[in-house]
PDB file of C-alpha atoms in Angstrom:
ATOM      1  CA  MET A   1       0.083   0.025  -0.020  1.00  0.00           C
ATOM      2  CA  LEU A   2       1.199   3.525  -0.731  1.00  0.00           C
ATOM      3  CA  SER A   3      -0.207   6.894   0.051  1.00  0.00           C
ATOM      4  CA  PHE A   4       0.441  10.023  -2.041  1.00  0.00           C
ATOM      5  CA  SER A   5      -0.129  13.660  -1.280  1.00  0.00           C
ATOM      6  CA  LEU A   6      -0.447  16.474  -3.908  1.00  0.00           C
ATOM      7  CA  LEU A   7       1.156  19.663  -2.951  1.00  0.00           C
ATOM      8  CA  THR A   8      -0.574  22.099  -5.405  1.00  0.00           C
ATOM      9  CA  HIS A   9      -2.191  22.333  -8.831  1.00  0.00           C
ATOM     10  CA  PRO A  10      -1.572  24.683 -11.892  1.00  0.00           C
ATOM     11  CA  ILE A  11      -4.514  26.891 -12.729  1.00  0.00           C
ATOM     12  CA  ASP A  12      -3.806  27.280 -16.447  1.00  0.00           C
ATOM     13  CA  ASP A  13      -3.779  23.476 -16.941  1.00  0.00           C
ATOM     14  CA  THR A  14      -6.934  23.131 -14.905  1.00  0.00           C
ATOM     15  CA  LEU A  15      -8.690  25.662 -17.069  1.00  0.00           C
ATOM     16  CA  ARG A  16      -7.625  23.828 -20.194  1.00  0.00           C
ATOM     17  CA  ILE A  17      -9.049  20.569 -18.645  1.00  0.00           C
ATOM     18  CA  ILE A  18     -12.303  22.179 -17.646  1.00  0.00           C
ATOM     19  CA  ARG A  19     -12.646  23.703 -21.140  1.00  0.00           C
ATOM     20  CA  LYS A  20     -12.274  20.359 -22.807  1.00  0.00           C
ATOM     21  CA  ARG A  21     -14.668  18.622 -20.435  1.00  0.00           C
ATOM     22  CA  LEU A  22     -17.194  21.358 -21.252  1.00  0.00           C
ATOM     23  CA  GLU A  23     -16.671  20.873 -24.993  1.00  0.00           C
ATOM     24  CA  LEU A  24     -16.995  17.032 -24.764  1.00  0.00           C
ATOM     25  CA  ASP A  25     -19.999  16.912 -22.341  1.00  0.00           C
ATOM     26  CA  ARG A  26     -22.787  19.394 -23.407  1.00  0.00           C
ATOM     27  CA  SER A  27     -25.200  18.359 -20.701  1.00  0.00           C
ATOM     28  CA  TRP A  28     -24.374  21.557 -18.735  1.00  0.00           C
ATOM     29  CA  ARG A  29     -26.275  23.512 -21.478  1.00  0.00           C
ATOM     30  CA  ASN A  30     -29.474  22.352 -19.754  1.00  0.00           C
ATOM     31  CA  ASN A  31     -28.705  24.501 -16.721  1.00  0.00           C
ATOM     32  CA  THR A  32     -27.433  27.769 -18.296  1.00  0.00           C
ATOM     33  CA  ASN A  33     -27.585  30.027 -21.314  1.00  0.00           C
ATOM     34  CA  LEU A  34     -23.984  30.870 -20.868  1.00  0.00           C
ATOM     35  CA  GLN A  35     -21.427  29.907 -23.646  1.00  0.00           C
ATOM     36  CA  ILE A  36     -18.221  28.016 -22.924  1.00  0.00           C
ATOM     37  CA  GLN A  37     -16.259  31.173 -23.239  1.00  0.00           C
ATOM     38  CA  ASP A  38     -18.382  33.013 -20.767  1.00  0.00           C
ATOM     39  CA  ILE A  39     -17.943  30.215 -18.232  1.00  0.00           C
ATOM     40  CA  MET A  40     -14.166  30.135 -18.886  1.00  0.00           C
ATOM     41  CA  ASP A  41     -13.941  33.962 -18.458  1.00  0.00           C
ATOM     42  CA  LEU A  42     -15.814  33.856 -15.126  1.00  0.00           C
ATOM     43  CA  LEU A  43     -13.968  30.870 -13.819  1.00  0.00           C
ATOM     44  CA  GLU A  44     -10.605  32.434 -14.725  1.00  0.00           C
ATOM     45  CA  PHE A  45     -11.553  35.602 -12.979  1.00  0.00           C
ATOM     46  CA  VAL A  46     -12.646  33.755  -9.792  1.00  0.00           C
ATOM     47  CA  LEU A  47      -9.480  31.626  -9.679  1.00  0.00           C
ATOM     48  CA  THR A  48      -7.045  34.373 -10.406  1.00  0.00           C
ATOM     49  CA  THR A  49      -8.503  37.286  -8.236  1.00  0.00           C
ATOM     50  CA  THR A  50      -6.613  36.153  -5.224  1.00  0.00           C
ATOM     51  CA  TYR A  51      -6.309  39.309  -3.039  1.00  0.00           C
ATOM     52  CA  PHE A  52      -6.649  39.201   0.671  1.00  0.00           C
ATOM     53  CA  SER A  53      -5.913  41.436   3.607  1.00  0.00           C
ATOM     54  CA  PHE A  54      -3.767  40.697   6.665  1.00  0.00           C
ATOM     55  CA  ARG A  55      -3.145  43.232   9.348  1.00  0.00           C
ATOM     56  CA  ASN A  56      -4.526  46.142   7.306  1.00  0.00           C
ATOM     57  CA  LYS A  57      -2.336  45.301   4.312  1.00  0.00           C
ATOM     58  CA  ILE A  58      -3.590  43.942   0.976  1.00  0.00           C
ATOM     59  CA  TYR A  59      -1.715  41.045  -0.622  1.00  0.00           C
ATOM     60  CA  GLN A  60      -2.030  38.995  -3.818  1.00  0.00           C
ATOM     61  CA  GLN A  61      -1.733  35.215  -3.607  1.00  0.00           C
ATOM     62  CA  ARG A  62       0.449  34.410  -6.556  1.00  0.00           C
ATOM     63  CA  PHE A  63       0.183  30.694  -6.716  1.00  0.00           C
ATOM     64  CA  GLY A  64      -2.790  28.211  -6.414  1.00  0.00           C
ATOM     65  CA  THR A  65      -6.369  28.816  -6.124  1.00  0.00           C
ATOM     66  CA  ALA A  66      -7.958  31.504  -3.922  1.00  0.00           C
ATOM     67  CA  MET A  67      -8.042  30.210  -0.302  1.00  0.00           C
ATOM     68  CA  GLY A  68     -11.607  30.060   1.002  1.00  0.00           C
ATOM     69  CA  SER A  69     -13.237  30.275  -2.500  1.00  0.00           C
ATOM     70  CA  PRO A  70     -16.133  27.821  -2.857  1.00  0.00           C
ATOM     71  CA  VAL A  71     -15.004  27.056  -6.394  1.00  0.00           C
ATOM     72  CA  SER A  72     -11.418  26.181  -5.455  1.00  0.00           C
ATOM     73  CA  PRO A  73     -12.139  22.627  -4.215  1.00  0.00           C
ATOM     74  CA  VAL A  74     -14.259  21.752  -7.152  1.00  0.00           C
ATOM     75  CA  VAL A  75     -11.608  22.888  -9.470  1.00  0.00           C
ATOM     76  CA  ALA A  76      -8.880  20.969  -7.635  1.00  0.00           C
ATOM     77  CA  ASN A  77     -10.956  17.760  -7.707  1.00  0.00           C
ATOM     78  CA  LEU A  78     -11.444  18.230 -11.579  1.00  0.00           C
ATOM     79  CA  PHE A  79      -7.652  18.550 -11.971  1.00  0.00           C
ATOM     80  CA  MET A  80      -6.948  15.616  -9.650  1.00  0.00           C
ATOM     81  CA  GLU A  81      -9.463  13.469 -11.556  1.00  0.00           C
ATOM     82  CA  HIS A  82      -7.580  14.249 -14.774  1.00  0.00           C
ATOM     83  CA  LEU A  83      -4.312  13.476 -13.227  1.00  0.00           C
ATOM     84  CA  ASP A  84      -5.635  10.137 -11.935  1.00  0.00           C
ATOM     85  CA  GLN A  85      -6.716   9.189 -15.345  1.00  0.00           C
ATOM     86  CA  GLU A  86      -3.385  10.182 -16.914  1.00  0.00           C
ATOM     87  CA  ALA A  87      -1.284   8.477 -14.207  1.00  0.00           C
ATOM     88  CA  ILE A  88      -3.059   5.097 -14.416  1.00  0.00           C
ATOM     89  CA  ALA A  89      -3.444   5.069 -18.159  1.00  0.00           C
ATOM     90  CA  ASN A  90       0.169   5.773 -18.790  1.00  0.00           C
ATOM     91  CA  ALA A  91       1.720   3.750 -16.058  1.00  0.00           C
ATOM     92  CA  PRO A  92       3.916   0.875 -17.287  1.00  0.00           C
ATOM     93  CA  ILE A  93       2.346  -2.512 -16.617  1.00  0.00           C
ATOM     94  CA  GLU A  94       5.071  -3.578 -14.215  1.00  0.00           C
ATOM     95  CA  TYR A  95       4.061  -0.950 -11.619  1.00  0.00           C
ATOM     96  CA  LYS A  96       0.550  -0.223 -12.666  1.00  0.00           C
ATOM     97  CA  PRO A  97      -1.597  -0.023  -9.417  1.00  0.00           C
ATOM     98  CA  SER A  98      -4.053  -2.869  -8.879  1.00  0.00           C
ATOM     99  CA  PHE A  99      -6.007  -0.619  -6.549  1.00  0.00           C
ATOM    100  CA  TRP A 100      -6.247   3.228  -6.658  1.00  0.00           C
ATOM    101  CA  LYS A 101      -8.641   5.389  -4.469  1.00  0.00           C
ATOM    102  CA  ARG A 102      -8.260   9.116  -4.007  1.00  0.00           C
ATOM    103  CA  TYR A 103      -9.920  11.432  -1.498  1.00  0.00           C
ATOM    104  CA  VAL A 104      -9.204  15.081  -2.225  1.00  0.00           C
ATOM    105  CA  ASP A 105      -5.406  15.160  -2.572  1.00  0.00           C
ATOM    106  CA  ASP A 106      -4.558  11.765  -0.908  1.00  0.00           C
ATOM    107  CA  ILE A 107      -4.204   8.578  -2.933  1.00  0.00           C
ATOM    108  CA  LEU A 108      -4.208   5.062  -1.530  1.00  0.00           C
ATOM    109  CA  ASP A 109      -2.958   2.424  -3.911  1.00  0.00           C
ATOM    110  CA  ILE A 110      -1.736  -1.134  -4.004  1.00  0.00           C
ATOM    111  CA  ILE A 111       1.207  -1.982  -6.240  1.00  0.00           C
ATOM    112  CA  LYS A 112       3.761  -4.805  -6.684  1.00  0.00           C
ATOM    113  CA  LYS A 113       6.348  -4.669  -3.782  1.00  0.00           C
ATOM    114  CA  GLY A 114       9.473  -2.742  -4.805  1.00  0.00           C
ATOM    115  CA  SER A 115       7.726  -0.527  -7.386  1.00  0.00           C
ATOM    116  CA  GLN A 116       7.142   2.379  -5.092  1.00  0.00           C
ATOM    117  CA  THR A 117       9.905   4.569  -6.326  1.00  0.00           C
ATOM    118  CA  ASP A 118       9.063   3.784 -10.002  1.00  0.00           C
ATOM    119  CA  LEU A 119       5.424   4.618  -9.651  1.00  0.00           C
ATOM    120  CA  THR A 120       6.273   7.871  -7.573  1.00  0.00           C
ATOM    121  CA  THR A 121       8.750   9.015 -10.247  1.00  0.00           C
ATOM    122  CA  HIS A 122       6.088   8.178 -13.000  1.00  0.00           C
ATOM    123  CA  ILE A 123       3.345  10.109 -11.308  1.00  0.00           C
ATOM    124  CA  ASN A 124       5.694  13.096 -10.889  1.00  0.00           C
ATOM    125  CA  THR A 125       6.194  13.316 -14.538  1.00  0.00           C
ATOM    126  CA  ILE A 126       2.556  13.612 -15.383  1.00  0.00           C
ATOM    127  CA  ASP A 127       2.582  17.360 -14.980  1.00  0.00           C
ATOM    128  CA  ALA A 128       4.507  18.894 -17.666  1.00  0.00           C
ATOM    129  CA  THR A 129       4.904  22.120 -15.734  1.00  0.00           C
ATOM    130  CA  ASN A 130       6.705  20.351 -12.851  1.00  0.00           C
ATOM    131  CA  ASN A 131       4.338  22.146 -10.316  1.00  0.00           C
ATOM    132  CA  ILE A 132       3.084  18.787  -9.037  1.00  0.00           C
ATOM    133  CA  LYS A 133       5.043  16.889  -6.584  1.00  0.00           C
ATOM    134  CA  PHE A 134       3.888  13.687  -4.915  1.00  0.00           C
ATOM    135  CA  THR A 135       5.230  12.175  -1.850  1.00  0.00           C
ATOM    136  CA  CYS A 136       4.989   8.501  -1.018  1.00  0.00           C
ATOM    137  CA  GLU A 137       4.463   6.707   2.358  1.00  0.00           C
ATOM    138  CA  GLU A 138       4.884   2.896   2.574  1.00  0.00           C
ATOM    139  CA  GLU A 139       3.116   0.306   4.442  1.00  0.00           C
ATOM    140  CA  THR A 140       4.939  -0.489   7.752  1.00  0.00           C
ATOM    141  CA  ASN A 141       4.255  -3.796   9.585  1.00  0.00           C
ATOM    142  CA  GLY A 142       1.010  -4.234   7.763  1.00  0.00           C
ATOM    143  CA  THR A 143      -0.472  -0.895   8.578  1.00  0.00           C
ATOM    144  CA  MET A 144      -0.800   2.273   6.559  1.00  0.00           C
ATOM    145  CA  PRO A 145      -2.104   5.635   7.964  1.00  0.00           C
ATOM    146  CA  PHE A 146      -4.557   7.140   5.403  1.00  0.00           C
ATOM    147  CA  LEU A 147      -6.682  10.156   6.267  1.00  0.00           C
ATOM    148  CA  ASP A 148      -7.788   9.834   9.851  1.00  0.00           C
ATOM    149  CA  THR A 149      -7.608   5.997   9.864  1.00  0.00           C
ATOM    150  CA  LEU A 150      -5.179   3.444  10.261  1.00  0.00           C
ATOM    151  CA  LEU A 151      -5.518   0.675   7.633  1.00  0.00           C
ATOM    152  CA  VAL A 152      -4.540  -2.851   8.820  1.00  0.00           C
ATOM    153  CA  LYS A 153      -3.657  -5.583   6.434  1.00  0.00           C
ATOM    154  CA  THR A 154      -5.112  -8.876   7.455  1.00  0.00           C
ATOM    155  CA  GLU A 155      -4.331 -12.410   6.220  1.00  0.00           C
ATOM    156  CA  ASP A 156      -7.987 -13.460   6.441  1.00  0.00           C
ATOM    157  CA  VAL A 157      -8.796 -14.532   2.785  1.00  0.00           C
ATOM    158  CA  ARG A 158     -12.550 -14.036   3.432  1.00  0.00           C
ATOM    159  CA  ARG A 159     -12.059 -10.288   3.657  1.00  0.00           C
ATOM    160  CA  HIS A 160     -11.873  -8.266   0.473  1.00  0.00           C
ATOM    161  CA  THR A 161     -11.296  -4.874   2.175  1.00  0.00           C
ATOM    162  CA  HIS A 162      -9.014  -3.481   4.794  1.00  0.00           C
ATOM    163  CA  ILE A 163     -10.058  -3.033   8.429  1.00  0.00           C
ATOM    164  CA  ALA A 164     -10.132   0.662   9.266  1.00  0.00           C
ATOM    165  CA  GLN A 165      -9.357   1.675  12.905  1.00  0.00           C
ATOM    166  CA  GLN A 166      -9.650   5.308  14.167  1.00  0.00           C
ATOM    167  CA  MET A 167      -6.126   6.604  14.970  1.00  0.00           C
TER     168      MET A 167
END
């Protein structure tokens, strides 16, 4: 078992991903009269207007999505979904995960023992801008912390899932 964490995501790439999804899936047209370019202009404005005040001074956040914006988690999830698809589709068979689950920016996967470094290196090459960096945490003594649980590997062949215990 491995656990990966994403540090950040690039806005320009995310906007391209969202535009492509809007072009491919036209079902959103049932909910609005806006055109794709209107949606993209509004989304870009929301994602890049990242001013905030601290101790009576105004600052501009220069990297990442706006902290506290309700659209930021949705956009980050769309980017991560795209990254998931790319990483799994392009992973060489010798270290392609047999199990891959993501919650926000944490990924739990199962791969062949000894492939951790190769998979981490592969995943870190998916983002051409090199803004994405994954870290890897390996299973220790049959356990793996993931989110707020401790996953425990069992030898009971009747079980098909891991036992989760509160940490």
